[in-house]
Amino acid sequence: MKFVHRSKAILRSRTARVLSVLLVAAAGAWLGIFLSGTVRSQVGPVETGMSLRPAWHGETVVDASPLGTLTFHTHDAPLRLRITLENIDQERARALLEDPRLADRLPATIEGDLLDGVRMLVVRSLLCAGAGALLAVLMVYKRPKVALVGLLAASVGLAGTGALAALTFRPNSLVEPRYSGLIAAAPSLVGSAESIVTRFESYRTQLTKLVTNVSKLYETVSTLPVYDPDPKSIRVLHVSDIHINPIAWNVIRSLKDQFAVDMVIDTGDISDHGTRAENKFVDEIGRLGVPYVYVRGNHDSMTTQRAVERQRNAIVLDDETRTVAGLKIYGLGDPRFTPDKSVPIDSDPSVLARFARAHLGKVAKPDVIAVHDPDVGRGFSGAAPMILAGHTHERKTTMLPSGSRMLVQGSTGGAGLRALEHAQPTPVQASVLYFDRETGRLQAWDDITLGGLGEQSVYISRHVEADPQRMISPEPTNAPSPTGPVTGTPTPTAGQPLWHQGQSSPMLQRSPTEGDRES
């Protein structure tokens, strides 16, 4: 019995010793990688510095300071490849951009230069990691044989990490970059979503476009290039829940210009209390110079809606369909007006979904449905490929069982006066959506988030629709359909139900406020 206990104790001691050696070797290897420094490499006309660092998530970061950074989820191994664009060879860049023969060879040149730089970086990192593991184990245990075991273990671990990076490498990650930096530089660095969609598999082309765009940006410095619109796309800026925050107009104007959008869709709550005093705020709509499609939110009164309607480029949709810039859009205003607390409001999701289904008869195969509340949007599942909503002040996208995609926008006004109610200010959010002009289907979208109070610092995440031409089918439901007549969204009066199901008690109703009582 004593022999058995002693054997177990020896086994536990050896296991602990082996684990400690492996831990010290791993720490030394990671330290070696940290101290491996930067490899200088010429990629086309761009002088770059490449470095490899341990990270929780595998990614590639392109630092185009001072224009911003691009992050790509290129692999799953716990390594971060950072490529810093340090300088531009102006003469070589100009020659490549102006000479078609050199431009034709540019993809192969860039790819070859990049691979050469990465190979040099990998070799240096491996040598430094091995040296770090060997020295760390030698310093701790002071035994050469143990140090060699640590080196062997580190080598196996590094080989496994490299193999994981190679096996999980995703060239098409260039399609969906995450950008942070200046709004003015964002469109050129992120690239054209339409071109990315039409050439989804062309890795070398996307790599070339990135280097070329950076070269152009550095060459022109003072006058950044305008984002060249693709004639085959319709660009829509989706905003919501402005809540009378003036900064929203600065953001909208900047995004409209930099991304060359064809229209703006606002999914409601442009005001806060729906009063007549707030009507002046919407005058900025008339100065944007592009169509402004609007649906009423639960903080917008009928007076707010009429104020928006008076703007020369505004299109108010309330249970109707309009074709705007080639896109067929159905819009429905929110049935509630929550600032008037004297009226009981039934905001049960099933009630809001039934409210939406009661209006399905007027929905004639639109490309986009715009509503305020996501619960209303779910009631339109299967009626259109794309459903836009807001209300929650938190961005989210959902693929519904019918095949409809619903994009819930955050607050483009940073939730207005509510921005500082929490420990962190509510971010200012909007999205640029790219629709195919021929099919009306969503191809890609950029989620834009402003982290600060100004509109210069911006974070952009590119997303590509995996199956734009997917089948959209009505979503089956066991809920009974409304039996009462539904003829649209009438102007509410005191005590009058806005919508009902043939019942005597109102389920969703609004009453007039100061803003609704017009002479």
Short mmCIF file of C-alpha atoms in Angstrom, two decimals:
data_model
loop_
_atom_site.label_atom_id
_atom_site.label_comp_id
_atom_site.label_asym_id
_atom_site.label_seq_id
_atom_site.Cartn_x
_atom_site.Cartn_y
_atom_site.Cartn_z
CA MET A 1 0.00 0.00 0.00
CA LYS A 2 2.84 2.40 0.89
CA PHE A 3 4.48 1.59 -2.42
CA VAL A 4 1.29 2.52 -4.30
CA HIS A 5 1.01 5.84 -2.43
CA ARG A 6 4.67 6.61 -3.07
CA SER A 7 4.24 5.83 -6.79
CA LYS A 8 1.27 8.17 -7.00
CA ALA A 9 3.14 10.90 -5.19
CA ILE A 10 6.13 10.53 -7.55
CA LEU A 11 3.79 10.62 -10.57
CA ARG A 12 2.08 13.76 -9.29
CA SER A 13 5.46 15.38 -8.63
CA ARG A 14 6.74 14.59 -12.12
CA THR A 15 3.51 15.78 -13.72
CA ALA A 16 3.70 19.05 -11.81
CA ARG A 17 7.35 19.45 -12.82
CA VAL A 18 6.60 18.80 -16.49
CA LEU A 19 3.70 21.27 -16.40
CA SER A 20 5.85 23.91 -14.74
CA VAL A 21 8.56 23.45 -17.39
CA LEU A 22 5.95 23.81 -20.13
CA LEU A 23 4.54 26.93 -18.48
CA VAL A 24 7.96 28.56 -18.18
CA ALA A 25 8.79 27.62 -21.79
CA ALA A 26 5.50 29.08 -23.03
CA ALA A 27 6.08 32.31 -21.09
CA GLY A 28 9.60 32.55 -22.51
CA ALA A 29 8.38 31.90 -26.06
CA TRP A 30 5.70 34.60 -25.84
CA LEU A 31 8.22 37.02 -24.36
CA GLY A 32 10.58 36.21 -27.21
CA ILE A 33 7.85 37.02 -29.74
CA PHE A 34 7.13 40.31 -27.97
CA LEU A 35 10.79 41.26 -28.21
CA SER A 36 11.21 40.08 -31.81
CA GLY A 37 10.77 43.60 -33.13
CA THR A 38 9.49 44.76 -36.49
CA VAL A 39 10.37 43.52 -39.97
CA ARG A 40 10.64 46.23 -42.64
CA SER A 41 9.18 45.26 -46.00
CA GLN A 42 8.30 47.04 -49.24
CA VAL A 43 4.78 46.10 -50.42
CA GLY A 44 4.29 47.67 -53.82
CA PRO A 45 4.80 51.43 -53.36
CA VAL A 46 4.16 51.21 -49.59
CA GLU A 47 6.92 50.86 -47.00
CA THR A 48 5.57 48.70 -44.17
CA GLY A 49 6.61 47.48 -40.76
CA MET A 50 5.33 44.01 -39.79
CA SER A 51 5.12 42.62 -36.27
CA LEU A 52 3.64 39.49 -34.71
CA ARG A 53 2.22 39.46 -31.19
CA PRO A 54 0.28 37.00 -29.02
CA ALA A 55 -3.44 37.84 -28.79
CA TRP A 56 -6.63 36.30 -27.52
CA HIS A 57 -8.19 36.46 -30.99
CA GLY A 58 -6.48 35.90 -34.31
CA GLU A 59 -6.56 39.01 -36.51
CA THR A 60 -4.62 41.18 -38.91
CA VAL A 61 -4.42 44.91 -38.21
CA VAL A 62 -3.43 47.40 -40.90
CA ASP A 63 -2.38 50.69 -39.30
CA ALA A 64 -2.64 53.49 -41.86
CA SER A 65 -1.96 56.28 -39.37
CA PRO A 66 -3.10 59.07 -39.34
CA LEU A 67 -5.96 57.94 -41.56
CA GLY A 68 -7.11 55.08 -39.31
CA THR A 69 -6.80 51.33 -38.81
CA LEU A 70 -8.38 48.33 -40.52
CA THR A 71 -8.87 45.06 -38.65
CA PHE A 72 -9.49 41.73 -40.42
CA HIS A 73 -10.43 38.44 -38.74
CA THR A 74 -8.04 36.48 -40.95
CA HIS A 75 -7.34 33.40 -38.78
CA ASP A 76 -8.20 31.65 -35.51
CA ALA A 77 -4.72 31.16 -34.03
CA PRO A 78 -3.91 33.37 -30.98
CA LEU A 79 -1.65 35.70 -32.98
CA ARG A 80 -2.07 39.29 -34.14
CA LEU A 81 -0.28 40.34 -37.32
CA ARG A 82 0.15 44.11 -37.38
CA ILE A 83 1.14 45.87 -40.59
CA THR A 84 2.05 49.53 -40.17
CA LEU A 85 2.09 51.69 -43.29
CA GLU A 86 5.11 53.86 -42.60
CA ASN A 87 5.76 55.66 -45.85
CA ILE A 88 4.79 55.88 -49.51
CA ASP A 89 7.28 55.88 -52.37
CA GLN A 90 5.59 58.76 -54.20
CA GLU A 91 7.34 58.26 -57.53
CA ARG A 92 6.67 54.52 -57.61
CA ALA A 93 3.04 55.03 -56.52
CA ARG A 94 2.46 57.62 -59.23
CA ALA A 95 4.02 55.38 -61.85
CA LEU A 96 1.87 52.41 -60.82
CA LEU A 97 -1.30 54.49 -60.84
CA GLU A 98 -0.62 56.14 -64.20
CA ASP A 99 0.99 53.34 -66.23
CA PRO A 100 -1.56 50.62 -67.19
CA ARG A 101 1.22 48.08 -67.84
CA LEU A 102 2.64 48.49 -64.34
CA ALA A 103 -0.87 48.51 -62.87
CA ASP A 104 -1.58 45.12 -64.45
CA ARG A 105 1.42 43.64 -62.66
CA LEU A 106 0.53 45.30 -59.37
CA PRO A 107 -1.57 42.43 -57.87
CA ALA A 108 1.22 39.89 -58.32
CA THR A 109 3.82 42.38 -57.08
CA ILE A 110 1.88 43.21 -53.92
CA GLU A 111 1.08 39.58 -53.16
CA GLY A 112 4.70 38.51 -53.63
CA ASP A 113 6.05 41.40 -51.53
CA LEU A 114 3.57 40.70 -48.76
CA LEU A 115 4.35 36.97 -48.64
CA ASP A 116 8.09 37.70 -48.55
CA GLY A 117 7.61 40.07 -45.63
CA VAL A 118 5.42 37.60 -43.74
CA ARG A 119 7.99 34.80 -44.26
CA MET A 120 10.77 36.98 -42.85
CA LEU A 121 8.56 37.89 -39.90
CA VAL A 122 7.65 34.26 -39.18
CA VAL A 123 11.30 33.13 -39.28
CA ARG A 124 12.40 35.93 -36.94
CA SER A 125 9.48 35.30 -34.56
CA LEU A 126 10.20 31.56 -34.42
CA LEU A 127 13.89 32.14 -33.68
CA CYS A 128 13.11 34.69 -30.99
CA ALA A 129 10.39 32.49 -29.48
CA GLY A 130 12.73 29.47 -29.37
CA ALA A 131 15.51 31.52 -27.83
CA GLY A 132 13.10 32.94 -25.28
CA ALA A 133 11.84 29.50 -24.26
CA LEU A 134 15.39 28.10 -24.00
CA LEU A 135 16.69 30.99 -21.89
CA ALA A 136 13.63 31.12 -19.64
CA VAL A 137 13.82 27.42 -18.74
CA LEU A 138 17.60 27.58 -18.36
CA MET A 139 17.36 30.56 -16.00
CA VAL A 140 14.68 28.93 -13.84
CA TYR A 141 15.97 25.33 -13.69
CA LYS A 142 19.69 25.86 -14.55
CA ARG A 143 19.85 22.47 -16.29
CA PRO A 144 20.68 22.29 -20.04
CA LYS A 145 18.72 19.06 -20.57
CA VAL A 146 15.57 20.56 -19.05
CA ALA A 147 16.10 23.70 -21.15
CA LEU A 148 16.25 21.55 -24.31
CA VAL A 149 12.98 19.87 -23.28
CA GLY A 150 11.44 23.31 -22.89
CA LEU A 151 12.74 24.31 -26.33
CA LEU A 152 11.27 21.15 -27.85
CA ALA A 153 7.91 21.79 -26.18
CA ALA A 154 7.91 25.42 -27.35
CA SER A 155 8.76 24.32 -30.88
CA VAL A 156 5.85 21.87 -30.94
CA GLY A 157 3.50 24.54 -29.57
CA LEU A 158 4.66 27.12 -32.11
CA ALA A 159 4.35 24.63 -34.95
CA GLY A 160 0.80 23.85 -33.84
CA THR A 161 -0.06 27.56 -33.65
CA GLY A 162 1.38 28.17 -37.11
CA ALA A 163 -0.50 25.20 -38.53
CA LEU A 164 -3.74 26.48 -36.98
CA ALA A 165 -3.16 29.92 -38.49
CA ALA A 166 -2.50 28.41 -41.93
CA LEU A 167 -5.47 26.04 -41.81
CA THR A 168 -7.91 28.71 -40.66
CA PHE A 169 -6.61 31.50 -42.92
CA ARG A 170 -9.52 33.30 -44.61
CA PRO A 171 -8.53 35.41 -47.64
CA ASN A 172 -12.12 36.65 -47.95
CA SER A 173 -11.85 38.35 -44.55
CA LEU A 174 -10.76 41.38 -46.60
CA VAL A 175 -14.43 41.66 -47.55
CA GLU A 176 -15.50 42.52 -44.00
CA PRO A 177 -13.03 44.95 -42.41
CA ARG A 178 -13.53 46.76 -39.11
CA TYR A 179 -12.40 50.37 -39.42
CA SER A 180 -11.57 53.06 -36.88
CA GLY A 181 -10.29 56.54 -37.67
CA LEU A 182 -11.44 59.57 -39.61
CA ILE A 183 -14.79 59.62 -41.38
CA ALA A 184 -13.21 61.38 -44.35
CA ALA A 185 -10.78 58.51 -44.92
CA ALA A 186 -13.20 55.68 -44.16
CA PRO A 187 -14.84 55.20 -47.59
CA SER A 188 -11.52 55.03 -49.44
CA LEU A 189 -9.83 52.70 -46.95
CA VAL A 190 -12.81 50.39 -46.38
CA GLY A 191 -13.41 50.22 -50.13
CA SER A 192 -16.47 49.81 -52.29
CA ALA A 193 -18.97 47.34 -50.89
CA GLU A 194 -20.51 46.87 -54.32
CA SER A 195 -17.23 45.88 -55.94
CA ILE A 196 -16.46 43.57 -53.03
CA VAL A 197 -19.76 41.78 -53.53
CA THR A 198 -19.39 41.36 -57.27
CA ARG A 199 -15.80 40.09 -56.91
CA PHE A 200 -16.14 38.29 -53.62
CA GLU A 201 -13.56 35.63 -54.41
CA SER A 202 -10.92 37.98 -55.78
CA TYR A 203 -8.45 38.15 -52.90
CA ARG A 204 -5.63 39.65 -54.94
CA THR A 205 -7.90 42.36 -56.32
CA GLN A 206 -9.02 43.44 -52.84
CA LEU A 207 -5.42 43.51 -51.64
CA THR A 208 -4.48 45.66 -54.61
CA LYS A 209 -7.41 48.03 -54.02
CA LEU A 210 -6.36 48.54 -50.40
CA VAL A 211 -2.76 49.39 -51.29
CA THR A 212 -3.88 51.59 -54.20
CA ASN A 213 -6.38 53.51 -52.04
CA VAL A 214 -3.75 54.08 -49.37
CA SER A 215 -1.33 55.33 -52.02
CA LYS A 216 -3.92 57.76 -53.35
CA LEU A 217 -4.74 59.02 -49.87
CA TYR A 218 -1.13 59.67 -48.98
CA GLU A 219 -0.46 61.28 -52.35
CA THR A 220 -3.33 63.79 -52.12
CA VAL A 221 -3.12 64.40 -48.32
CA SER A 222 -4.94 67.74 -48.29
CA THR A 223 -7.80 66.72 -50.60
CA LEU A 224 -8.91 63.21 -49.80
CA PRO A 225 -10.57 61.41 -52.74
CA VAL A 226 -14.33 61.19 -52.96
CA TYR A 227 -15.88 57.74 -52.69
CA ASP A 228 -16.73 56.85 -56.28
CA PRO A 229 -20.33 55.56 -56.39
CA ASP A 230 -21.12 52.36 -58.25
CA PRO A 231 -24.02 52.90 -60.72
CA LYS A 232 -25.31 49.40 -59.96
CA SER A 233 -26.01 50.16 -56.31
CA ILE A 234 -28.46 52.18 -54.23
CA ARG A 235 -26.92 53.56 -51.05
CA VAL A 236 -29.20 54.09 -48.08
CA LEU A 237 -28.23 55.79 -44.82
CA HIS A 238 -30.34 54.25 -42.03
CA VAL A 239 -30.78 56.49 -38.96
CA SER A 240 -33.14 56.30 -35.99
CA ASP A 241 -33.96 57.73 -32.55
CA ILE A 242 -32.35 61.14 -33.02
CA HIS A 243 -34.30 62.54 -30.03
CA ILE A 244 -33.65 66.20 -31.01
CA ASN A 245 -29.89 65.91 -30.62
CA PRO A 246 -28.31 68.49 -33.02
CA ILE A 247 -25.13 66.43 -33.35
CA ALA A 248 -27.14 63.92 -35.39
CA TRP A 249 -27.41 66.38 -38.29
CA ASN A 250 -23.60 66.82 -38.36
CA VAL A 251 -23.20 63.05 -38.47
CA ILE A 252 -25.86 62.60 -41.17
CA ARG A 253 -24.41 65.34 -43.37
CA SER A 254 -20.89 63.93 -43.04
CA LEU A 255 -21.93 60.35 -43.83
CA LYS A 256 -24.17 61.52 -46.68
CA ASP A 257 -21.26 63.28 -48.34
CA GLN A 258 -18.49 60.77 -47.65
CA PHE A 259 -20.50 57.70 -48.65
CA ALA A 260 -22.45 59.44 -51.45
CA VAL A 261 -25.80 58.07 -50.25
CA ASP A 262 -28.91 58.22 -52.44
CA MET A 263 -31.37 58.64 -49.57
CA VAL A 264 -31.83 58.62 -45.80
CA ILE A 265 -34.35 56.36 -44.03
CA ASP A 266 -35.32 57.51 -40.53
CA THR A 267 -37.21 54.92 -38.46
CA GLY A 268 -38.66 57.38 -35.99
CA ASP A 269 -38.29 59.22 -32.67
CA ILE A 270 -36.83 62.30 -34.31
CA SER A 271 -38.39 64.33 -31.48
CA ASP A 272 -38.56 63.74 -27.74
CA HIS A 273 -41.99 64.94 -26.59
CA GLY A 274 -43.74 65.64 -29.89
CA THR A 275 -44.46 69.28 -29.02
CA ARG A 276 -44.83 72.17 -31.46
CA ALA A 277 -41.71 73.77 -29.97
CA GLU A 278 -39.63 70.86 -31.29
CA ASN A 279 -40.82 71.26 -34.88
CA LYS A 280 -38.06 73.71 -35.78
CA PHE A 281 -35.53 70.92 -35.23
CA VAL A 282 -36.64 69.03 -38.35
CA ASP A 283 -35.90 71.99 -40.67
CA GLU A 284 -32.43 70.49 -41.24
CA ILE A 285 -34.09 67.76 -43.32
CA GLY A 286 -34.76 70.27 -46.09
CA ARG A 287 -31.08 71.19 -46.28
CA LEU A 288 -29.71 67.66 -46.83
CA GLY A 289 -30.33 67.59 -50.58
CA VAL A 290 -31.32 63.89 -50.73
CA PRO A 291 -34.70 62.16 -50.16
CA TYR A 292 -35.46 61.72 -46.45
CA VAL A 293 -37.86 58.82 -45.86
CA TYR A 294 -39.47 59.00 -42.40
CA VAL A 295 -41.81 56.88 -40.29
CA ARG A 296 -43.26 58.11 -37.01
CA GLY A 297 -41.86 56.80 -33.71
CA ASN A 298 -43.55 56.52 -30.34
CA HIS A 299 -42.03 59.86 -29.26
CA ASP A 300 -43.29 61.62 -32.40
CA SER A 301 -46.75 63.21 -32.41
CA MET A 302 -48.87 63.78 -35.49
CA THR A 303 -47.67 67.39 -35.34
CA THR A 304 -44.09 66.10 -35.60
CA GLN A 305 -45.08 64.02 -38.60
CA ARG A 306 -46.70 67.01 -40.32
CA ALA A 307 -43.62 69.15 -39.60
CA VAL A 308 -41.41 66.56 -41.31
CA GLU A 309 -43.87 66.33 -44.19
CA ARG A 310 -43.49 70.06 -44.88
CA GLN A 311 -39.77 69.68 -45.68
CA ARG A 312 -39.18 69.81 -49.43
CA ASN A 313 -37.21 66.55 -49.73
CA ALA A 314 -39.08 64.59 -47.01
CA ILE A 315 -41.17 61.51 -47.78
CA VAL A 316 -43.43 60.50 -44.88
CA LEU A 317 -44.72 56.94 -45.05
CA ASP A 318 -47.67 55.94 -42.89
CA ASP A 319 -49.22 52.73 -44.18
CA GLU A 320 -48.19 53.40 -47.77
CA THR A 321 -45.56 52.43 -50.33
CA ARG A 322 -43.34 54.73 -52.40
CA THR A 323 -40.50 54.11 -54.83
CA VAL A 324 -37.54 56.30 -53.88
CA ALA A 325 -34.25 56.35 -55.83
CA GLY A 326 -35.22 53.03 -57.42
CA LEU A 327 -36.07 51.29 -54.12
CA LYS A 328 -39.64 50.28 -53.26
CA ILE A 329 -40.27 51.16 -49.59
CA TYR A 330 -43.32 50.52 -47.39
CA GLY A 331 -43.53 52.48 -44.13
CA LEU A 332 -45.87 52.42 -41.13
CA GLY A 333 -45.87 54.88 -38.23
CA ASP A 334 -45.83 53.67 -34.64
CA PRO A 335 -49.36 53.27 -33.19
CA ARG A 336 -48.37 54.66 -29.78
CA PHE A 337 -47.47 58.07 -28.41
CA THR A 338 -45.76 57.35 -25.11
CA PRO A 339 -45.03 60.91 -23.88
CA ASP A 340 -48.77 61.19 -23.07
CA LYS A 341 -48.80 59.08 -19.91
CA SER A 342 -52.53 59.59 -19.38
CA VAL A 343 -53.33 57.00 -22.03
CA PRO A 344 -52.78 53.33 -21.15
CA ILE A 345 -50.45 51.76 -23.71
CA ASP A 346 -50.44 48.08 -24.50
CA SER A 347 -46.93 47.42 -25.78
CA ASP A 348 -47.11 43.65 -25.61
CA PRO A 349 -45.02 42.23 -28.48
CA SER A 350 -47.86 39.98 -29.66
CA VAL A 351 -50.23 42.96 -29.81
CA LEU A 352 -47.71 44.99 -31.85
CA ALA A 353 -47.15 42.03 -34.18
CA ARG A 354 -50.92 41.72 -34.73
CA PHE A 355 -51.05 45.44 -35.46
CA ALA A 356 -48.48 44.88 -38.21
CA ARG A 357 -50.29 41.85 -39.65
CA ALA A 358 -53.48 43.90 -39.84
CA HIS A 359 -51.73 46.12 -42.41
CA LEU A 360 -50.30 43.32 -44.55
CA GLY A 361 -53.03 43.86 -47.12
CA LYS A 362 -51.41 47.13 -48.20
CA VAL A 363 -47.90 45.68 -48.49
CA ALA A 364 -47.29 44.90 -52.16
CA LYS A 365 -43.90 43.17 -52.34
CA PRO A 366 -41.66 46.09 -51.34
CA ASP A 367 -37.86 45.91 -51.22
CA VAL A 368 -37.77 47.46 -47.74
CA ILE A 369 -40.25 47.83 -44.87
CA ALA A 370 -39.58 50.68 -42.41
CA VAL A 371 -41.19 50.72 -38.95
CA HIS A 372 -40.16 52.02 -35.55
CA ASP A 373 -40.56 49.13 -33.14
CA PRO A 374 -38.87 45.76 -33.85
CA ASP A 375 -41.96 43.98 -32.48
CA VAL A 376 -44.00 45.63 -35.23
CA GLY A 377 -41.26 44.65 -37.68
CA ARG A 378 -41.57 40.98 -36.72
CA GLY A 379 -45.22 41.14 -37.68
CA PHE A 380 -44.09 41.91 -41.25
CA SER A 381 -41.78 38.88 -41.40
CA GLY A 382 -41.93 37.40 -44.89
CA ALA A 383 -43.44 40.51 -46.47
CA ALA A 384 -40.09 41.93 -47.65
CA PRO A 385 -36.42 40.88 -47.79
CA MET A 386 -35.37 43.81 -45.56
CA ILE A 387 -37.05 45.30 -42.50
CA LEU A 388 -35.66 48.43 -40.81
CA ALA A 389 -36.52 49.46 -37.25
CA GLY A 390 -35.15 51.36 -34.25
CA HIS A 391 -36.66 52.11 -30.81
CA THR A 392 -34.32 50.02 -28.60
CA HIS A 393 -31.25 52.34 -28.90
CA GLU A 394 -29.18 49.22 -29.49
CA ARG A 395 -28.10 48.03 -32.93
CA LYS A 396 -28.94 44.44 -33.81
CA THR A 397 -29.51 42.44 -36.97
CA THR A 398 -31.64 39.29 -37.10
CA MET A 399 -32.41 36.82 -39.86
CA LEU A 400 -36.07 35.91 -39.30
CA PRO A 401 -37.35 32.36 -40.08
CA SER A 402 -39.13 33.69 -43.18
CA GLY A 403 -35.85 34.83 -44.72
CA SER A 404 -36.46 38.50 -43.97
CA ARG A 405 -33.51 40.32 -42.42
CA MET A 406 -34.39 42.86 -39.75
CA LEU A 407 -31.86 45.58 -38.93
CA VAL A 408 -32.58 47.41 -35.68
CA GLN A 409 -30.65 50.68 -35.61
CA GLY A 410 -29.08 52.24 -32.52
CA SER A 411 -29.60 55.89 -31.63
CA THR A 412 -28.20 58.31 -34.22
CA GLY A 413 -28.68 61.04 -31.63
CA GLY A 414 -26.96 59.10 -28.86
CA ALA A 415 -30.46 58.82 -27.29
CA GLY A 416 -30.61 62.62 -26.93
CA LEU A 417 -30.73 63.84 -23.35
CA ARG A 418 -30.59 60.22 -22.17
CA ALA A 419 -27.01 59.89 -23.42
CA LEU A 420 -25.49 60.47 -19.99
CA GLU A 421 -27.97 58.45 -17.94
CA HIS A 422 -25.57 55.48 -17.86
CA ALA A 423 -21.93 55.07 -16.86
CA GLN A 424 -20.93 55.22 -20.54
CA PRO A 425 -22.54 57.67 -23.00
CA THR A 426 -24.90 56.09 -25.51
CA PRO A 427 -22.96 55.75 -28.79
CA VAL A 428 -24.06 57.57 -31.93
CA GLN A 429 -24.91 54.93 -34.53
CA ALA A 430 -26.01 54.73 -38.16
CA SER A 431 -25.61 52.31 -41.07
CA VAL A 432 -24.97 52.61 -44.80
CA LEU A 433 -26.83 49.90 -46.73
CA TYR A 434 -25.95 48.89 -50.29
CA PHE A 435 -28.81 47.56 -52.46
CA ASP A 436 -28.54 46.11 -55.95
CA ARG A 437 -30.28 48.52 -58.32
CA GLU A 438 -31.71 45.75 -60.50
CA THR A 439 -32.98 43.32 -57.85
CA GLY A 440 -33.55 45.67 -54.90
CA ARG A 441 -31.80 43.16 -52.63
CA LEU A 442 -29.33 44.10 -49.89
CA GLN A 443 -25.74 43.27 -50.86
CA ALA A 444 -23.72 44.65 -47.92
CA TRP A 445 -23.86 47.18 -45.14
CA ASP A 446 -21.50 49.26 -43.01
CA ASP A 447 -22.32 49.68 -39.31
CA ILE A 448 -20.98 53.07 -38.20
CA THR A 449 -20.43 53.96 -34.54
CA LEU A 450 -19.11 57.21 -33.12
CA GLY A 451 -17.53 56.64 -29.75
CA GLY A 452 -17.02 60.29 -28.79
CA LEU A 453 -19.00 63.51 -28.78
CA GLY A 454 -17.50 64.72 -32.09
CA GLU A 455 -18.08 63.20 -35.51
CA GLN A 456 -14.40 62.74 -36.48
CA SER A 457 -13.56 59.52 -34.63
CA VAL A 458 -15.49 56.65 -36.14
CA TYR A 459 -15.66 52.85 -36.06
CA ILE A 460 -16.99 51.01 -39.10
CA SER A 461 -17.76 47.31 -39.46
CA ARG A 462 -18.36 45.95 -42.96
CA HIS A 463 -20.84 43.09 -43.39
CA VAL A 464 -21.68 41.20 -46.58
CA GLU A 465 -25.03 39.53 -47.21
CA ALA A 466 -24.22 35.83 -47.64
CA ASP A 467 -27.25 34.99 -49.80
CA PRO A 468 -28.80 38.15 -51.30
CA GLN A 469 -31.20 36.19 -53.55
CA ARG A 470 -32.54 33.89 -50.82
CA MET A 471 -36.20 32.91 -50.92
CA ILE A 472 -38.56 35.01 -48.77
CA SER A 473 -41.68 33.16 -47.64
CA PRO A 474 -44.54 34.20 -45.34
CA GLU A 475 -43.98 33.16 -41.76
CA PRO A 476 -46.68 30.74 -40.51
CA THR A 477 -48.60 31.87 -37.46
CA ASN A 478 -51.31 30.40 -35.30
CA ALA A 479 -52.45 33.78 -34.04
CA PRO A 480 -56.00 34.77 -35.11
CA SER A 481 -56.13 37.56 -37.61
CA PRO A 482 -57.87 40.79 -36.64
CA THR A 483 -61.59 40.88 -37.43
CA GLY A 484 -62.17 44.63 -37.14
CA PRO A 485 -61.75 46.95 -40.12
CA VAL A 486 -58.30 48.39 -40.59
CA THR A 487 -58.02 51.30 -42.97
CA GLY A 488 -54.66 52.84 -42.11
CA THR A 489 -53.44 55.06 -39.29
CA PRO A 490 -56.02 57.76 -38.54
CA THR A 491 -55.20 61.00 -36.78
CA PRO A 492 -56.02 60.26 -33.14
CA THR A 493 -58.42 62.20 -31.02
CA ALA A 494 -58.96 62.00 -27.28
CA GLY A 495 -60.25 58.61 -26.22
CA GLN A 496 -60.35 57.26 -29.77
CA PRO A 497 -58.53 53.92 -30.32
CA LEU A 498 -55.89 54.10 -33.04
CA TRP A 499 -56.18 50.40 -33.86
CA HIS A 500 -58.31 47.60 -32.52
CA GLN A 501 -59.43 44.05 -33.17
CA GLY A 502 -63.14 44.60 -33.26
CA GLN A 503 -63.18 44.92 -29.48
CA SER A 504 -64.78 47.66 -27.45
CA SER A 505 -61.71 48.39 -25.28
CA PRO A 506 -58.71 50.05 -26.98
CA MET A 507 -55.49 48.04 -27.17
CA LEU A 508 -53.20 50.66 -28.70
CA GLN A 509 -54.27 54.27 -28.57
CA ARG A 510 -52.97 57.82 -28.63
CA SER A 511 -54.45 61.06 -27.38
CA PRO A 512 -53.58 64.58 -28.47
CA THR A 513 -50.80 66.44 -26.72
CA GLU A 514 -49.73 70.05 -26.90
CA GLY A 515 -48.12 69.22 -30.23
CA ASP A 516 -51.31 67.66 -31.65
CA ARG A 517 -53.64 70.51 -30.67
CA GLU A 518 -53.20 72.77 -33.68
CA SER A 519 -55.54 75.55 -34.58
#
